[in-house]
């Protein structure tokens, strides 16, 4: 059973765990009005796929599936993220429709877009919306969905359906991790779903990620590199595998190194 074969209840359980943390089987059974035996079949399927892990009486995300808070992420490599953001903002044309997805680097892009004219931005990222609230000439559409407190975004079926109402000129996306053979990875099924929806409903896909993402460990596949038009980063790993994978995929790479003195 692959990601696209999960039931709506299984997707809802995943989103609930991601938003609120560990859940107990008896509480979940009561929430969905079903027996614990029936509920365990959903949990077993999610665990078998690696999306969750069992503990005595309950279920949680895998240990490696936890991401650090978005505020901490924003502080990491902030100089590189600002340079990446400025380069992305420079290629986005005025009067465009722009999807802006999950991640701290995407928030930096929003800040770099505050002087743009006539943009329509569609986002599930609360910090993006707040940043662009200071730019009255930018039209901001905020999706509904389930709030993830740690990540300051919303996810779930409502968010996906809202994005699907638009066809964007650009999708600006982040990544939980990058891998030369697996492509773009993230920490949760709902994050992967959101990013995939942005990619499928946009004309040009712009990936923003600093070099640290090549050493992070995330377990949910999002898309291969061939689904990305342009990758903006501060630098690539020195071993050459990433460069070769991106070249093979036909993905343009824009290196956003140190600003000239």
Short mmCIF file of C-alpha atoms in Angstrom, two decimals:
data_model
loop_
_atom_site.label_atom_id
_atom_site.label_comp_id
_atom_site.label_asym_id
_atom_site.label_seq_id
_atom_site.Cartn_x
_atom_site.Cartn_y
_atom_site.Cartn_z
CA UNK A 1 0.00 0.00 0.00
CA UNK A 2 1.65 3.27 -1.13
CA UNK A 3 1.07 6.85 -0.02
CA UNK A 4 -1.71 7.35 -2.58
CA UNK A 5 -3.59 4.34 -1.18
CA UNK A 6 -4.02 5.64 2.37
CA UNK A 7 -7.62 6.05 3.47
CA UNK A 8 -8.93 9.46 4.47
CA UNK A 9 -8.99 8.30 8.11
CA UNK A 10 -5.36 7.16 7.93
CA UNK A 11 -4.34 10.52 6.47
CA UNK A 12 -6.30 12.27 9.20
CA UNK A 13 -4.57 10.20 11.90
CA UNK A 14 -1.18 11.13 10.45
CA UNK A 15 -2.06 14.82 10.41
CA UNK A 16 -3.31 14.61 13.99
CA UNK A 17 -0.08 12.99 15.24
CA UNK A 18 2.02 15.56 13.38
CA UNK A 19 0.03 18.44 14.85
CA UNK A 20 -0.54 17.23 18.43
CA UNK A 21 2.08 14.53 19.04
CA UNK A 22 1.67 10.97 20.28
CA UNK A 23 -1.86 9.53 20.37
CA UNK A 24 -3.33 6.69 22.44
CA UNK A 25 -5.22 3.90 20.67
CA UNK A 26 -8.25 4.11 23.00
CA UNK A 27 -8.56 7.87 22.46
CA UNK A 28 -8.30 7.49 18.69
CA UNK A 29 -10.91 4.73 18.69
CA UNK A 30 -13.29 6.96 20.64
CA UNK A 31 -12.57 9.90 18.35
CA UNK A 32 -13.54 7.90 15.25
CA UNK A 33 -16.32 5.92 16.90
CA UNK A 34 -14.80 2.52 16.23
CA UNK A 35 -13.39 -0.45 18.12
CA UNK A 36 -9.74 -0.49 19.12
CA UNK A 37 -9.31 -3.66 17.02
CA UNK A 38 -10.46 -1.86 13.86
CA UNK A 39 -8.40 1.21 14.69
CA UNK A 40 -5.29 -0.94 15.15
CA UNK A 41 -5.55 -2.08 11.52
CA UNK A 42 -5.10 1.54 10.42
CA UNK A 43 -2.21 1.99 12.83
CA UNK A 44 -0.55 -1.24 11.68
CA UNK A 45 -0.75 -0.08 8.06
CA UNK A 46 0.83 3.28 8.90
CA UNK A 47 3.59 1.60 10.93
CA UNK A 48 4.30 -0.95 8.20
CA UNK A 49 4.82 1.94 5.76
CA UNK A 50 7.19 3.65 8.19
CA UNK A 51 4.98 6.72 8.74
CA UNK A 52 4.44 5.99 12.44
CA UNK A 53 5.83 3.83 15.25
CA UNK A 54 4.01 1.98 18.01
CA UNK A 55 4.58 2.33 21.72
CA UNK A 56 2.68 0.62 24.54
CA UNK A 57 -0.94 1.72 24.13
CA UNK A 58 -0.31 4.32 21.46
CA UNK A 59 1.33 5.56 18.28
CA UNK A 60 3.76 8.35 17.42
CA UNK A 61 5.93 9.55 14.55
CA UNK A 62 9.22 7.72 13.97
CA UNK A 63 12.09 9.22 15.94
CA UNK A 64 13.79 10.32 12.72
CA UNK A 65 10.51 11.83 11.57
CA UNK A 66 10.70 14.71 14.02
CA UNK A 67 11.75 18.04 12.65
CA UNK A 68 13.08 20.86 14.81
CA UNK A 69 10.85 23.88 15.31
CA UNK A 70 10.51 26.38 12.49
CA UNK A 71 11.93 29.19 14.67
CA UNK A 72 15.11 27.20 15.26
CA UNK A 73 15.31 26.27 11.57
CA UNK A 74 15.00 29.92 10.56
CA UNK A 75 18.04 30.78 12.67
CA UNK A 76 20.20 28.04 11.11
CA UNK A 77 22.24 29.15 8.08
CA UNK A 78 20.21 32.36 7.97
CA UNK A 79 22.80 34.16 5.84
CA UNK A 80 22.65 31.49 3.15
CA UNK A 81 18.85 31.47 3.26
CA UNK A 82 18.70 35.22 2.77
CA UNK A 83 20.97 35.01 -0.29
CA UNK A 84 18.88 32.17 -1.71
CA UNK A 85 15.72 34.18 -1.09
CA UNK A 86 17.02 37.26 -2.89
CA UNK A 87 17.97 35.22 -5.97
CA UNK A 88 14.55 33.57 -6.11
CA UNK A 89 12.77 36.91 -5.70
CA UNK A 90 14.79 38.28 -8.62
CA UNK A 91 13.37 35.71 -11.05
CA UNK A 92 9.71 36.05 -10.00
CA UNK A 93 7.92 38.41 -12.35
CA UNK A 94 5.53 41.08 -11.06
CA UNK A 95 1.81 40.29 -11.42
CA UNK A 96 2.42 36.55 -11.02
CA UNK A 97 0.58 33.97 -8.97
CA UNK A 98 3.01 32.30 -6.56
CA UNK A 99 2.54 29.22 -4.38
CA UNK A 100 4.63 29.39 -1.22
CA UNK A 101 4.90 26.17 0.75
CA UNK A 102 6.28 24.79 3.97
CA UNK A 103 9.66 25.70 5.45
CA UNK A 104 11.80 28.40 6.99
CA UNK A 105 13.66 29.22 3.75
CA UNK A 106 10.34 29.94 2.05
CA UNK A 107 9.66 32.52 4.76
CA UNK A 108 12.88 34.32 3.77
CA UNK A 109 11.65 34.35 0.16
CA UNK A 110 8.43 36.02 1.30
CA UNK A 111 10.47 38.78 2.95
CA UNK A 112 12.41 39.28 -0.29
CA UNK A 113 9.12 39.63 -2.22
CA UNK A 114 7.68 42.47 -0.14
CA UNK A 115 8.59 45.11 -2.74
CA UNK A 116 7.11 43.19 -5.68
CA UNK A 117 4.03 44.62 -7.37
CA UNK A 118 0.81 42.83 -8.17
CA UNK A 119 1.65 39.41 -6.79
CA UNK A 120 -1.01 36.91 -5.81
CA UNK A 121 0.48 34.60 -3.17
CA UNK A 122 -1.27 31.39 -2.09
CA UNK A 123 0.20 29.79 1.02
CA UNK A 124 -0.35 27.46 3.96
CA UNK A 125 2.66 28.96 5.74
CA UNK A 126 1.57 31.28 8.56
CA UNK A 127 4.91 33.12 8.67
CA UNK A 128 4.73 33.79 4.92
CA UNK A 129 1.27 35.32 5.34
CA UNK A 130 2.38 37.45 8.30
CA UNK A 131 5.49 38.63 6.45
CA UNK A 132 3.48 39.67 3.41
CA UNK A 133 0.83 41.38 5.54
CA UNK A 134 3.35 44.25 5.55
CA UNK A 135 3.07 44.49 1.74
CA UNK A 136 -0.46 45.74 0.95
CA UNK A 137 0.17 45.55 -2.80
CA UNK A 138 0.53 41.74 -2.52
CA UNK A 139 -2.71 39.77 -2.56
CA UNK A 140 -2.41 36.92 -0.03
CA UNK A 141 -4.63 33.83 0.03
CA UNK A 142 -4.27 31.68 3.16
CA UNK A 143 -5.45 28.08 3.09
CA UNK A 144 -7.52 26.43 5.78
CA UNK A 145 -6.42 23.21 7.39
CA UNK A 146 -5.01 21.66 10.54
CA UNK A 147 -2.58 23.91 12.40
CA UNK A 148 0.85 22.42 13.17
CA UNK A 149 2.06 24.45 16.14
CA UNK A 150 5.72 23.45 15.85
CA UNK A 151 5.88 24.32 12.15
CA UNK A 152 3.53 27.33 12.05
CA UNK A 153 1.67 26.06 9.02
CA UNK A 154 -1.57 24.27 8.16
CA UNK A 155 -1.91 20.92 6.39
CA UNK A 156 -4.56 18.41 5.41
CA UNK A 157 -7.29 17.93 2.83
CA UNK A 158 -8.68 21.47 3.12
CA UNK A 159 -5.27 22.97 2.35
CA UNK A 160 -4.76 20.70 -0.64
CA UNK A 161 -8.18 21.49 -2.11
CA UNK A 162 -7.56 25.21 -1.72
CA UNK A 163 -4.26 25.07 -3.62
CA UNK A 164 -5.96 23.08 -6.39
CA UNK A 165 -8.28 26.03 -7.09
CA UNK A 166 -5.31 27.89 -8.59
CA UNK A 167 -2.70 27.36 -11.31
CA UNK A 168 0.40 29.30 -10.27
CA UNK A 169 3.17 30.81 -12.35
CA UNK A 170 5.68 29.71 -9.71
CA UNK A 171 5.81 27.25 -6.82
CA UNK A 172 8.43 28.09 -4.19
CA UNK A 173 9.09 25.00 -2.11
CA UNK A 174 11.50 23.86 0.58
CA UNK A 175 12.71 20.40 1.56
CA UNK A 176 13.25 18.47 4.75
CA UNK A 177 16.19 16.65 3.17
CA UNK A 178 17.81 15.99 -0.21
CA UNK A 179 19.28 12.74 -1.54
CA UNK A 180 21.12 12.14 -4.85
CA UNK A 181 19.07 9.02 -5.65
CA UNK A 182 15.75 9.73 -3.85
CA UNK A 183 15.42 13.43 -4.71
CA UNK A 184 13.37 15.71 -2.45
CA UNK A 185 12.40 14.23 0.93
CA UNK A 186 10.40 15.45 3.90
CA UNK A 187 9.60 14.44 7.45
CA UNK A 188 5.90 13.70 7.16
CA UNK A 189 3.29 12.48 4.73
CA UNK A 190 1.28 15.71 5.01
CA UNK A 191 4.33 17.83 4.13
CA UNK A 192 5.02 15.66 1.10
CA UNK A 193 1.38 15.86 0.00
CA UNK A 194 1.41 19.64 0.23
CA UNK A 195 4.60 20.07 -1.77
CA UNK A 196 3.46 17.61 -4.43
CA UNK A 197 0.20 19.52 -4.84
CA UNK A 198 2.08 22.80 -5.33
CA UNK A 199 4.31 21.21 -7.95
CA UNK A 200 1.44 19.63 -9.86
CA UNK A 201 -0.50 22.90 -10.04
CA UNK A 202 2.25 25.30 -11.10
CA UNK A 203 4.11 26.18 -14.28
CA UNK A 204 7.62 26.72 -12.82
CA UNK A 205 9.00 24.92 -9.75
CA UNK A 206 11.66 26.64 -7.64
CA UNK A 207 13.35 24.63 -4.87
CA UNK A 208 15.06 26.57 -2.06
CA UNK A 209 17.42 24.61 0.19
CA UNK A 210 20.85 25.19 1.70
CA UNK A 211 23.66 22.62 1.62
CA UNK A 212 22.81 21.22 5.06
CA UNK A 213 19.76 19.45 3.61
CA UNK A 214 22.03 16.87 1.94
CA UNK A 215 23.07 15.55 5.36
CA UNK A 216 19.62 15.45 6.99
CA UNK A 217 17.63 12.25 7.42
CA UNK A 218 13.98 12.42 6.30
CA UNK A 219 12.00 9.35 5.31
CA UNK A 220 9.06 10.46 3.12
CA UNK A 221 9.62 10.81 -0.62
CA UNK A 222 8.25 13.97 -2.23
CA UNK A 223 9.40 14.18 -5.88
CA UNK A 224 12.48 13.28 -7.94
CA UNK A 225 14.70 16.12 -9.07
CA UNK A 226 13.28 15.96 -12.60
CA UNK A 227 10.10 17.55 -11.17
CA UNK A 228 12.07 20.69 -10.19
CA UNK A 229 12.90 23.38 -12.77
CA UNK A 230 15.47 25.34 -10.76
CA UNK A 231 17.29 24.58 -7.51
CA UNK A 232 18.60 27.56 -5.54
CA UNK A 233 21.26 26.75 -2.94
CA UNK A 234 24.34 28.24 -1.31
CA UNK A 235 26.60 25.39 -2.47
CA UNK A 236 26.59 21.69 -3.36
CA UNK A 237 28.30 18.84 -1.49
CA UNK A 238 31.89 18.27 -2.55
CA UNK A 239 31.58 14.59 -3.47
CA UNK A 240 29.93 15.38 -6.84
CA UNK A 241 27.00 12.97 -6.47
CA UNK A 242 24.48 15.75 -5.98
CA UNK A 243 25.76 17.73 -8.95
CA UNK A 244 25.57 14.65 -11.17
CA UNK A 245 22.05 13.75 -10.00
CA UNK A 246 20.78 17.27 -10.69
CA UNK A 247 22.46 17.35 -14.11
CA UNK A 248 20.95 13.99 -15.02
CA UNK A 249 17.51 15.27 -14.00
CA UNK A 250 17.85 18.41 -16.14
CA UNK A 251 17.41 20.66 -13.09
CA UNK A 252 19.05 24.06 -13.34
CA UNK A 253 21.23 24.88 -10.33
CA UNK A 254 21.70 28.46 -9.13
CA UNK A 255 24.50 28.82 -6.56
CA UNK A 256 23.92 31.68 -4.15
CA UNK A 257 27.35 32.06 -2.56
CA UNK A 258 28.72 34.87 -0.46
CA UNK A 259 27.73 38.36 -1.58
CA UNK A 260 30.63 40.28 -3.13
CA UNK A 261 32.43 42.62 -0.74
#
